[in-house]
mmCIF file of C-alpha atoms in Angstrom:
data_model
loop_
_atom_site.group_PDB
_atom_site.id
_atom_site.type_symbol
_atom_site.label_atom_id
_atom_site.label_comp_id
_atom_site.label_asym_id
_atom_site.label_seq_id
_atom_site.Cartn_x
_atom_site.Cartn_y
_atom_site.Cartn_z
ATOM 1 C CA MET A 107 -3.926 -19.881 17.335
ATOM 2 C CA THR A 108 -1.225 -18.336 15.000
ATOM 3 C CA ARG A 109 1.529 -20.174 13.477
ATOM 4 C CA PRO A 110 4.841 -17.970 13.407
ATOM 5 C CA ALA A 111 7.461 -18.381 10.811
ATOM 6 C CA GLY A 112 9.461 -21.594 11.313
ATOM 7 C CA ASP A 113 6.840 -23.351 13.287
ATOM 8 C CA GLY A 114 5.818 -26.486 11.068
ATOM 9 C CA PRO A 115 6.205 -27.369 7.545
ATOM 10 C CA THR A 116 6.360 -24.762 4.921
ATOM 11 C CA THR A 117 5.476 -25.109 1.158
ATOM 12 C CA GLN A 118 8.095 -24.168 -1.353
ATOM 13 C CA PRO A 119 7.953 -23.945 -5.102
ATOM 14 C CA SER A 120 9.386 -27.178 -6.686
ATOM 15 C CA GLY A 121 10.996 -27.064 -10.219
ATOM 16 C CA PRO A 122 10.897 -24.109 -12.534
ATOM 17 C CA VAL A 123 8.457 -21.119 -12.262
ATOM 18 C CA PRO A 124 5.324 -22.090 -14.445
ATOM 19 C CA SER A 125 5.118 -20.093 -17.647
ATOM 20 C CA ALA A 126 1.741 -18.632 -16.561
ATOM 21 C CA LEU A 127 3.483 -16.883 -13.496
ATOM 22 C CA GLN A 128 6.028 -15.332 -15.761
ATOM 23 C CA THR A 129 4.047 -12.258 -16.694
ATOM 24 C CA ARG A 130 4.716 -8.842 -18.188
ATOM 25 C CA ALA A 131 4.974 -7.448 -14.609
ATOM 26 C CA CYS A 132 8.054 -9.758 -13.840
ATOM 27 C CA GLU A 133 9.804 -8.363 -16.882
ATOM 28 C CA LEU A 134 8.773 -4.869 -16.099
ATOM 29 C CA PHE A 135 9.768 -4.815 -12.620
ATOM 30 C CA GLY A 136 12.759 -7.160 -12.916
ATOM 31 C CA VAL A 137 11.384 -9.608 -10.236
ATOM 32 C CA ARG A 138 10.972 -13.390 -10.097
ATOM 33 C CA TYR A 139 7.224 -13.515 -9.324
ATOM 34 C CA PRO A 140 4.358 -11.194 -10.196
ATOM 35 C CA ILE A 141 3.689 -10.382 -6.545
ATOM 36 C CA VAL A 142 3.847 -6.852 -5.008
ATOM 37 C CA GLN A 143 4.064 -5.772 -1.586
ATOM 38 C CA THR A 144 2.333 -2.358 -1.489
ATOM 39 C CA GLY A 145 3.541 0.717 0.123
ATOM 40 C CA MET A 146 1.859 1.148 3.575
ATOM 41 C CA GLY A 147 2.757 4.116 5.977
ATOM 42 C CA TYR A 148 4.538 2.915 9.119
ATOM 43 C CA VAL A 149 4.550 -0.685 7.828
ATOM 44 C CA SER A 150 6.574 -0.892 4.417
ATOM 45 C CA ASP A 151 10.021 0.062 5.972
ATOM 46 C CA ALA A 152 13.383 -0.917 4.645
ATOM 47 C CA ARG A 153 13.339 -4.322 6.224
ATOM 48 C CA LEU A 154 9.964 -5.481 4.901
ATOM 49 C CA THR A 155 10.758 -3.954 1.314
ATOM 50 C CA ALA A 156 14.105 -5.728 1.244
ATOM 51 C CA ALA A 157 12.657 -9.071 2.489
ATOM 52 C CA THR A 158 10.007 -8.961 -0.217
ATOM 53 C CA ALA A 159 12.680 -8.118 -2.846
ATOM 54 C CA ASN A 160 14.947 -10.977 -1.784
ATOM 55 C CA ALA A 161 11.950 -13.440 -1.828
ATOM 56 C CA GLY A 162 11.339 -12.723 -5.406
ATOM 57 C CA GLY A 163 8.469 -10.121 -5.385
ATOM 58 C CA LEU A 164 8.596 -6.361 -5.750
ATOM 59 C CA GLY A 165 8.835 -4.655 -2.366
ATOM 60 C CA ILE A 166 7.713 -1.082 -2.217
ATOM 61 C CA LEU A 167 9.093 1.117 0.301
ATOM 62 C CA SER A 168 6.477 3.679 1.722
ATOM 63 C CA ALA A 169 7.706 7.437 1.586
ATOM 64 C CA GLY A 170 4.437 9.328 2.230
ATOM 65 C CA LEU A 171 5.215 9.903 5.914
ATOM 66 C CA LEU A 172 9.057 10.267 5.684
ATOM 67 C CA SER A 173 10.884 13.455 5.414
ATOM 68 C CA TYR A 174 13.221 13.791 2.433
ATOM 69 C CA GLU A 175 16.152 13.052 4.674
ATOM 70 C CA GLU A 176 14.463 9.968 6.259
ATOM 71 C CA LEU A 177 13.539 8.591 2.635
ATOM 72 C CA ALA A 178 17.343 8.921 1.694
ATOM 73 C CA THR A 179 18.237 6.848 4.700
ATOM 74 C CA ALA A 180 15.561 4.300 4.150
ATOM 75 C CA ILE A 181 16.696 3.762 0.504
ATOM 76 C CA ASP A 182 20.119 3.304 1.669
ATOM 77 C CA ALA A 183 18.883 0.749 4.315
ATOM 78 C CA VAL A 184 17.057 -1.296 1.524
ATOM 79 C CA ARG A 185 20.340 -1.155 -0.573
ATOM 80 C CA ALA A 186 22.236 -2.520 2.187
ATOM 81 C CA ARG A 187 19.747 -5.571 2.636
ATOM 82 C CA THR A 188 19.117 -6.398 -1.044
ATOM 83 C CA ASP A 189 20.597 -6.098 -4.588
ATOM 84 C CA ARG A 190 17.345 -6.679 -6.164
ATOM 85 C CA PRO A 191 14.791 -4.359 -7.732
ATOM 86 C CA PHE A 192 12.419 -2.519 -5.493
ATOM 87 C CA GLY A 193 10.080 0.415 -5.501
ATOM 88 C CA VAL A 194 9.316 3.604 -3.601
ATOM 89 C CA ASN A 195 5.730 4.814 -2.913
ATOM 90 C CA LEU A 196 5.429 8.776 -3.265
ATOM 91 C CA ARG A 197 2.667 11.157 -2.734
ATOM 92 C CA ALA A 198 2.142 13.095 -5.857
ATOM 93 C CA ASP A 199 1.002 16.228 -3.755
ATOM 94 C CA GLN A 200 3.950 16.598 -1.595
ATOM 95 C CA PRO A 201 5.679 19.876 -2.257
ATOM 96 C CA ASP A 202 9.058 18.436 -2.679
ATOM 97 C CA VAL A 203 7.787 15.449 -4.815
ATOM 98 C CA GLU A 204 10.178 16.363 -7.839
ATOM 99 C CA ARG A 205 13.186 16.468 -5.398
ATOM 100 C CA ARG A 206 12.249 12.914 -4.182
ATOM 101 C CA ILE A 207 11.933 11.726 -7.808
ATOM 102 C CA ASP A 208 15.489 13.128 -8.294
ATOM 103 C CA LEU A 209 16.487 11.084 -5.236
ATOM 104 C CA LEU A 210 15.078 7.845 -6.746
ATOM 105 C CA ILE A 211 16.759 8.481 -10.088
ATOM 106 C CA SER A 212 20.159 9.127 -8.242
ATOM 107 C CA ALA A 213 19.720 6.124 -6.196
ATOM 108 C CA GLY A 214 18.883 3.591 -9.010
ATOM 109 C CA VAL A 215 15.356 2.830 -7.576
ATOM 110 C CA ARG A 216 13.443 0.527 -10.287
ATOM 111 C CA VAL A 217 9.850 1.563 -9.606
ATOM 112 C CA ALA A 218 8.035 5.008 -8.613
ATOM 113 C CA SER A 219 4.712 3.991 -7.165
ATOM 114 C CA PHE A 220 2.165 6.698 -6.585
ATOM 115 C CA ALA A 221 -0.617 6.177 -4.126
ATOM 116 C CA LEU A 222 -2.583 8.657 -6.263
ATOM 117 C CA ALA A 223 -2.421 9.615 -9.883
ATOM 118 C CA PRO A 224 0.628 11.862 -10.398
ATOM 119 C CA ARG A 225 0.453 14.714 -12.645
ATOM 120 C CA GLN A 226 1.453 14.109 -16.287
ATOM 121 C CA HIS A 227 4.725 16.097 -16.205
ATOM 122 C CA LEU A 228 5.867 14.025 -13.081
ATOM 123 C CA ILE A 229 5.068 10.841 -15.166
ATOM 124 C CA GLY A 230 7.202 12.279 -17.945
ATOM 125 C CA LYS A 231 10.121 13.071 -15.497
ATOM 126 C CA CYS A 232 10.188 9.594 -14.206
ATOM 127 C CA LYS A 233 10.095 7.800 -17.408
ATOM 128 C CA ASP A 234 12.805 10.036 -19.107
ATOM 129 C CA ALA A 235 15.061 8.861 -16.392
ATOM 130 C CA GLY A 236 14.057 5.221 -16.757
ATOM 131 C CA LEU A 237 11.891 4.750 -13.713
ATOM 132 C CA VAL A 238 9.009 2.439 -13.976
ATOM 133 C CA VAL A 239 5.748 4.259 -13.081
ATOM 134 C CA VAL A 240 3.003 2.505 -11.304
ATOM 135 C CA PRO A 241 0.113 4.428 -9.738
ATOM 136 C CA SER A 242 -2.710 2.964 -7.809
ATOM 137 C CA ILE A 243 -6.183 3.635 -8.895
ATOM 138 C CA GLY A 244 -9.785 2.709 -7.988
ATOM 139 C CA ALA A 245 -11.834 3.276 -10.894
ATOM 140 C CA ARG A 246 -11.540 2.640 -14.727
ATOM 141 C CA ARG A 247 -11.620 6.171 -15.719
ATOM 142 C CA HIS A 248 -8.517 6.841 -13.585
ATOM 143 C CA ALA A 249 -6.666 3.873 -15.339
ATOM 144 C CA GLU A 250 -7.686 5.086 -18.763
ATOM 145 C CA LYS A 251 -6.435 8.784 -17.907
ATOM 146 C CA VAL A 252 -2.940 7.632 -16.524
ATOM 147 C CA ALA A 253 -2.536 5.134 -19.294
ATOM 148 C CA ALA A 254 -3.106 7.973 -21.918
ATOM 149 C CA TRP A 255 -0.403 9.947 -19.969
ATOM 150 C CA GLY A 256 2.278 7.095 -20.455
ATOM 151 C CA VAL A 257 2.449 5.092 -17.140
ATOM 152 C CA ASP A 258 3.971 1.784 -17.343
ATOM 153 C CA ALA A 259 1.378 -0.318 -15.235
ATOM 154 C CA VAL A 260 -1.301 0.312 -12.701
ATOM 155 C CA ILE A 261 -2.337 -1.244 -9.340
ATOM 156 C CA VAL A 262 -6.138 -1.708 -9.320
ATOM 157 C CA GLN A 263 -7.432 -1.919 -5.832
ATOM 158 C CA GLY A 264 -11.136 -3.131 -5.286
ATOM 159 C CA GLY A 265 -13.465 -2.099 -2.517
ATOM 160 C CA GLU A 266 -12.456 -4.937 -0.158
ATOM 161 C CA GLY A 267 -8.865 -3.516 0.030
ATOM 162 C CA GLY A 268 -7.481 -1.676 3.129
ATOM 163 C CA GLY A 269 -6.877 1.982 3.566
ATOM 164 C CA HIS A 270 -8.417 4.469 1.125
ATOM 165 C CA THR A 271 -10.346 2.545 -1.205
ATOM 166 C CA GLY A 272 -13.407 2.688 -3.427
ATOM 167 C CA GLY A 273 -16.739 0.883 -3.584
ATOM 168 C CA VAL A 274 -16.493 -1.452 -6.509
ATOM 169 C CA PRO A 275 -15.170 -4.973 -5.522
ATOM 170 C CA THR A 276 -11.961 -6.306 -7.171
ATOM 171 C CA SER A 277 -14.058 -9.068 -9.085
ATOM 172 C CA LEU A 278 -15.696 -6.346 -10.907
ATOM 173 C CA LEU A 279 -13.098 -3.629 -11.264
ATOM 174 C CA LEU A 280 -10.131 -5.790 -12.325
ATOM 175 C CA PRO A 281 -11.754 -7.172 -15.371
ATOM 176 C CA GLN A 282 -13.065 -3.629 -16.277
ATOM 177 C CA VAL A 283 -9.717 -2.007 -16.146
ATOM 178 C CA VAL A 284 -8.001 -5.018 -17.887
ATOM 179 C CA ASP A 285 -10.333 -4.496 -20.876
ATOM 180 C CA ALA A 286 -9.870 -0.824 -20.882
ATOM 181 C CA VAL A 287 -6.088 -0.325 -20.987
ATOM 182 C CA ASP A 288 -3.179 -2.403 -22.746
ATOM 183 C CA ILE A 289 -0.637 -1.924 -19.936
ATOM 184 C CA PRO A 290 -0.037 -4.413 -17.095
ATOM 185 C CA VAL A 291 -2.585 -4.417 -14.465
ATOM 186 C CA ILE A 292 -1.858 -5.509 -11.088
ATOM 187 C CA GLY A 293 -4.904 -6.547 -8.917
ATOM 188 C CA ALA A 294 -5.219 -5.561 -5.261
ATOM 189 C CA GLY A 295 -7.781 -6.156 -2.683
ATOM 190 C CA GLY A 296 -8.854 -9.559 -1.334
ATOM 191 C CA PHE A 297 -5.615 -11.468 -2.398
ATOM 192 C CA PHE A 298 -3.673 -13.588 0.064
ATOM 193 C CA ASP A 299 -2.898 -17.083 -1.528
ATOM 194 C CA GLY A 300 -2.005 -18.900 -4.572
ATOM 195 C CA ARG A 301 -5.619 -19.327 -5.669
ATOM 196 C CA GLY A 302 -6.132 -15.599 -5.775
ATOM 197 C CA LEU A 303 -2.909 -15.125 -7.845
ATOM 198 C CA VAL A 304 -4.337 -17.472 -10.515
ATOM 199 C CA ALA A 305 -7.877 -15.936 -10.345
ATOM 200 C CA ALA A 306 -6.227 -12.505 -10.943
ATOM 201 C CA LEU A 307 -4.212 -14.047 -14.006
ATOM 202 C CA ALA A 308 -7.604 -15.516 -15.293
ATOM 203 C CA TYR A 309 -9.121 -12.042 -15.300
ATOM 204 C CA GLY A 310 -6.206 -10.758 -17.400
ATOM 205 C CA ALA A 311 -4.031 -9.209 -14.639
ATOM 206 C CA ALA A 312 -0.166 -9.496 -14.654
ATOM 207 C CA GLY A 313 -0.019 -9.962 -10.982
ATOM 208 C CA ILE A 314 -1.237 -9.275 -7.620
ATOM 209 C CA ALA A 315 -0.569 -6.687 -4.787
ATOM 210 C CA MET A 316 -1.077 -7.265 -1.130
ATOM 211 C CA GLY A 317 -0.813 -5.101 1.865
ATOM 212 C CA THR A 318 -2.711 -6.920 4.745
ATOM 213 C CA ARG A 319 -0.958 -10.156 3.979
ATOM 214 C CA PHE A 320 2.547 -8.650 4.103
ATOM 215 C CA LEU A 321 1.716 -6.551 7.171
ATOM 216 C CA LEU A 322 1.038 -10.060 8.836
ATOM 217 C CA THR A 323 4.495 -11.285 8.343
ATOM 218 C CA THR A 324 7.420 -11.723 10.746
ATOM 219 C CA ASP A 325 9.244 -9.208 8.567
ATOM 220 C CA SER A 326 6.791 -6.365 9.217
ATOM 221 C CA PRO A 327 7.758 -3.836 12.019
ATOM 222 C CA VAL A 328 4.090 -3.885 13.338
ATOM 223 C CA ALA A 329 4.428 -5.061 17.012
ATOM 224 C CA PRO A 330 3.521 -8.526 17.909
ATOM 225 C CA ALA A 331 0.509 -7.464 20.095
ATOM 226 C CA VAL A 332 -0.916 -5.360 17.316
ATOM 227 C CA LYS A 333 -0.546 -8.337 14.831
ATOM 228 C CA GLU A 334 -2.626 -10.515 17.139
ATOM 229 C CA VAL A 335 -5.533 -8.010 16.989
ATOM 230 C CA TYR A 336 -5.347 -8.406 13.388
ATOM 231 C CA LEU A 337 -5.238 -12.169 13.463
ATOM 232 C CA SER A 338 -8.441 -12.242 15.820
ATOM 233 C CA LYS A 339 -10.459 -10.515 13.383
ATOM 234 C CA THR A 340 -12.955 -11.831 10.882
ATOM 235 C CA VAL A 341 -14.040 -10.717 7.342
ATOM 236 C CA ASN A 342 -16.960 -8.817 9.082
ATOM 237 C CA ASP A 343 -14.729 -6.954 11.398
ATOM 238 C CA THR A 344 -13.787 -3.986 9.158
ATOM 239 C CA VAL A 345 -15.468 -0.761 8.562
ATOM 240 C CA LEU A 346 -15.351 1.605 5.604
ATOM 241 C CA THR A 347 -15.450 5.130 7.209
ATOM 242 C CA ARG A 348 -15.183 8.747 6.156
ATOM 243 C CA GLU A 349 -14.690 9.849 9.760
ATOM 244 C CA VAL A 350 -10.779 9.684 9.942
ATOM 245 C CA ASP A 351 -9.802 12.035 7.268
ATOM 246 C CA GLY A 352 -12.973 12.770 5.272
ATOM 247 C CA VAL A 353 -12.345 10.324 2.486
ATOM 248 C CA PRO A 354 -13.496 6.452 2.601
ATOM 249 C CA GLN A 355 -10.969 4.105 4.024
ATOM 250 C CA ARG A 356 -11.181 0.604 5.317
ATOM 251 C CA VAL A 357 -10.084 -0.008 8.819
ATOM 252 C CA LEU A 358 -10.164 -2.560 11.550
ATOM 253 C CA ARG A 359 -13.188 -2.409 13.911
ATOM 254 C CA ALA A 360 -11.074 -1.928 16.690
ATOM 255 C CA GLY A 361 -9.266 0.730 18.807
ATOM 256 C CA THR A 362 -10.813 4.174 18.586
ATOM 257 C CA ILE A 363 -12.896 4.017 15.263
ATOM 258 C CA ASP A 364 -16.237 3.514 17.023
ATOM 259 C CA LYS A 365 -15.683 6.574 19.217
ATOM 260 C CA ILE A 366 -14.511 8.747 16.274
ATOM 261 C CA GLU A 367 -17.646 7.827 14.124
ATOM 262 C CA LYS A 368 -19.865 8.787 17.301
ATOM 263 C CA THR A 369 -18.075 12.108 17.818
ATOM 264 C CA SER A 370 -19.667 15.310 16.577
ATOM 265 C CA GLY A 371 -18.123 17.006 13.541
ATOM 266 C CA THR A 372 -17.072 20.019 15.584
ATOM 267 C CA ARG A 373 -15.129 17.702 18.009
ATOM 268 C CA ARG A 374 -13.586 15.830 14.984
ATOM 269 C CA LEU A 375 -12.164 19.130 13.620
ATOM 270 C CA ILE A 376 -10.846 20.186 16.941
ATOM 271 C CA ARG A 377 -9.009 16.909 17.301
ATOM 272 C CA ALA A 378 -8.001 17.052 13.806
ATOM 273 C CA ALA A 379 -6.439 20.618 14.302
ATOM 274 C CA GLY A 380 -4.653 19.210 17.379
ATOM 275 C CA ASN A 381 -3.119 16.378 15.361
ATOM 276 C CA ALA A 382 -2.030 18.727 12.662
ATOM 277 C CA VAL A 383 0.122 20.632 15.322
ATOM 278 C CA ALA A 384 1.399 17.125 16.729
ATOM 279 C CA PHE A 385 2.272 15.927 13.111
ATOM 280 C CA ARG A 386 4.074 19.242 12.138
ATOM 281 C CA LYS A 387 6.197 18.877 15.384
ATOM 282 C CA LEU A 388 6.891 15.182 14.645
ATOM 283 C CA SER A 389 7.820 15.493 11.119
ATOM 284 C CA GLY A 390 9.685 18.887 11.255
ATOM 285 C CA SER A 391 7.479 20.435 8.507
ATOM 286 C CA ARG A 392 6.846 24.072 8.277
ATOM 287 C CA TRP A 393 3.452 25.482 8.395
ATOM 288 C CA SER A 394 3.836 27.026 4.859
ATOM 289 C CA GLU A 395 4.656 23.562 3.578
ATOM 290 C CA MET A 396 1.535 21.966 5.401
ATOM 291 C CA VAL A 397 -0.485 24.765 3.896
ATOM 292 C CA ARG A 398 0.628 24.206 0.254
ATOM 293 C CA GLU A 399 0.203 20.393 0.606
ATOM 294 C CA GLY A 400 -3.486 21.063 1.951
ATOM 295 C CA LEU A 401 -4.243 23.194 -0.840
ATOM 296 C CA ALA A 402 -2.840 20.772 -3.304
ATOM 297 C CA MET A 403 -4.980 18.044 -1.704
ATOM 298 C CA LYS A 404 -8.079 20.296 -1.747
ATOM 299 C CA LYS A 405 -7.658 20.852 -5.483
ATOM 300 C CA GLY A 406 -6.469 17.573 -6.655
ATOM 301 C CA HIS A 407 -8.946 15.643 -4.861
ATOM 302 C CA GLU A 408 -11.991 18.066 -4.542
ATOM 303 C CA LEU A 409 -11.963 18.026 -0.825
ATOM 304 C CA THR A 410 -13.831 20.566 1.499
ATOM 305 C CA TRP A 411 -11.697 22.492 3.905
ATOM 306 C CA SER A 412 -12.962 20.420 6.847
ATOM 307 C CA GLN A 413 -11.883 17.230 4.920
ATOM 308 C CA VAL A 414 -8.448 18.914 4.324
ATOM 309 C CA VAL A 415 -8.179 19.481 8.303
ATOM 310 C CA MET A 416 -9.358 16.062 9.071
ATOM 311 C CA ALA A 417 -6.721 14.615 6.840
ATOM 312 C CA ALA A 418 -4.232 15.325 9.674
ATOM 313 C CA ASN A 419 -5.872 12.655 11.790
ATOM 314 C CA ALA A 420 -4.823 9.688 9.842
ATOM 315 C CA PRO A 421 -0.781 9.925 10.506
ATOM 316 C CA MET A 422 -1.184 10.291 14.073
ATOM 317 C CA LEU A 423 -3.792 7.719 14.563
ATOM 318 C CA TYR A 424 -1.914 5.091 12.553
ATOM 319 C CA ARG A 425 1.343 6.141 14.320
ATOM 320 C CA ALA A 426 -0.285 5.476 17.764
ATOM 321 C CA ALA A 427 -1.584 1.937 16.730
ATOM 322 C CA LEU A 428 1.214 0.720 14.494
ATOM 323 C CA LEU A 429 4.343 2.139 15.961
ATOM 324 C CA GLU A 430 3.368 2.814 19.460
ATOM 325 C CA GLY A 431 1.303 -0.304 19.931
ATOM 326 C CA ARG A 432 -1.693 1.697 21.276
ATOM 327 C CA THR A 433 -4.505 -0.257 19.675
ATOM 328 C CA ASP A 434 -6.900 1.341 22.059
ATOM 329 C CA LEU A 435 -6.174 4.820 20.741
ATOM 330 C CA GLY A 436 -5.163 4.458 17.130
ATOM 331 C CA ILE A 437 -6.536 3.041 13.967
ATOM 332 C CA MET A 438 -5.410 -0.005 11.790
ATOM 333 C CA ALA A 439 -5.998 -0.022 8.134
ATOM 334 C CA THR A 440 -6.884 -3.501 6.770
ATOM 335 C CA GLY A 441 -8.486 -5.279 3.927
ATOM 336 C CA GLN A 442 -11.334 -7.553 4.412
ATOM 337 C CA VAL A 443 -8.937 -10.388 3.660
ATOM 338 C CA VAL A 444 -7.789 -9.911 7.260
ATOM 339 C CA GLY A 445 -10.420 -12.636 8.239
ATOM 340 C CA LEU A 446 -8.752 -15.237 6.087
ATOM 341 C CA ILE A 447 -5.271 -14.948 7.533
ATOM 342 C CA ASP A 448 -4.216 -16.925 10.578
ATOM 343 C CA ASP A 449 -0.435 -17.053 10.559
ATOM 344 C CA LEU A 450 2.753 -14.980 10.357
ATOM 345 C CA PRO A 451 5.273 -16.294 7.822
ATOM 346 C CA SER A 452 8.391 -14.619 6.712
ATOM 347 C CA CYS A 453 8.168 -12.920 3.342
ATOM 348 C CA GLN A 454 10.128 -15.784 1.973
ATOM 349 C CA GLU A 455 7.809 -18.430 3.386
ATOM 350 C CA LEU A 456 4.720 -16.441 2.234
ATOM 351 C CA ILE A 457 5.770 -15.838 -1.366
ATOM 352 C CA ASP A 458 7.206 -19.499 -1.727
ATOM 353 C CA ARG A 459 3.781 -20.765 -0.455
ATOM 354 C CA ILE A 460 1.803 -18.547 -2.940
ATOM 355 C CA VAL A 461 3.869 -19.611 -5.829
ATOM 356 C CA ALA A 462 3.641 -23.374 -4.848
ATOM 357 C CA GLU A 463 -0.233 -23.026 -4.316
ATOM 358 C CA ALA A 464 -0.628 -21.312 -7.718
ATOM 359 C CA ALA A 465 1.464 -23.781 -9.421
ATOM 360 C CA GLU A 466 -0.702 -26.622 -8.041
ATOM 361 C CA VAL A 467 -3.932 -24.889 -8.965
ATOM 362 C CA LEU A 468 -2.527 -24.419 -12.528
ATOM 363 C CA ARG A 469 -1.702 -28.116 -12.666
ATOM 364 C CA ARG A 470 -4.998 -29.109 -11.487
ATOM 365 C CA LEU A 471 -6.822 -27.060 -14.088
ATOM 366 C CA GLY A 472 -4.741 -28.199 -16.804
ATOM 367 C CA ALA A 473 -5.450 -31.836 -15.871
#
């Protein structure tokens, strides 16, 4: 049985924030706590981003599936809900990425987050305007590359994380990256409580980033019925698959994923082509823009043409489940940590609880 926000006692931080929790990430992002809510398509909207910011963490608005006009509206909506720093997650391979960066600069956004490593000149453009640049990476060599290009911090996601992910677990990847670069490192993949925050700090990280845990809050726009599907799952109810868009991503073992994995390659490509048509109509994108974006994906990520076509699957399948509530048709990205989550707090309750738990662990270890 899940516990919604406000049902039963909650744990809140007492007294000043322990010095161990006042990390380089707090100063860099301008936040109270070293806790990041990751940018998740169809999930990290203005409400969730602002709620995280108001609770003392870094909220990140997802822009990868928004048009330029929708992004401008969403930034205004975050601004209307909070006066605290927040970030925007961009896709470096979008044709209008430089225009989007200009929008972030003019809107006074604090952090430019990138799902994949941006090109060096984009990093320079952001930093010249005072944006904090934070790409997400899944391998040490990628962290070393973007650190040499001048990024301010990196989010390091281990293999147990949700969505597109690698094969190295956080417990191995995180210390590897911490030892390789001298910028703040944020750990992601498998975090959901104060114990995990302290563990990440012990590895040398400057904080933690969470996706699934923030998805499962009352501030998340995901439909209650979809959240209940997530809450019913165990740590063994996820699958790492290439069959959605051609590259590995971790999703719930639910909905249509079993059918997709059993479908022949030809039928998957036909479905993907249909989804490309539907996504073009939904997003208002021109075919020329989609072709340019596909070429950038192919070149930047060394994809085959079949993988590029399959990439049209993900937005439509995520939309079906997360926005339309069709858990029977869509797919739902998740980390394995989903099996350890059993309630739906608000962002304020969640962050307060994590900080209080972390403080208690630190006290216990100190004793």
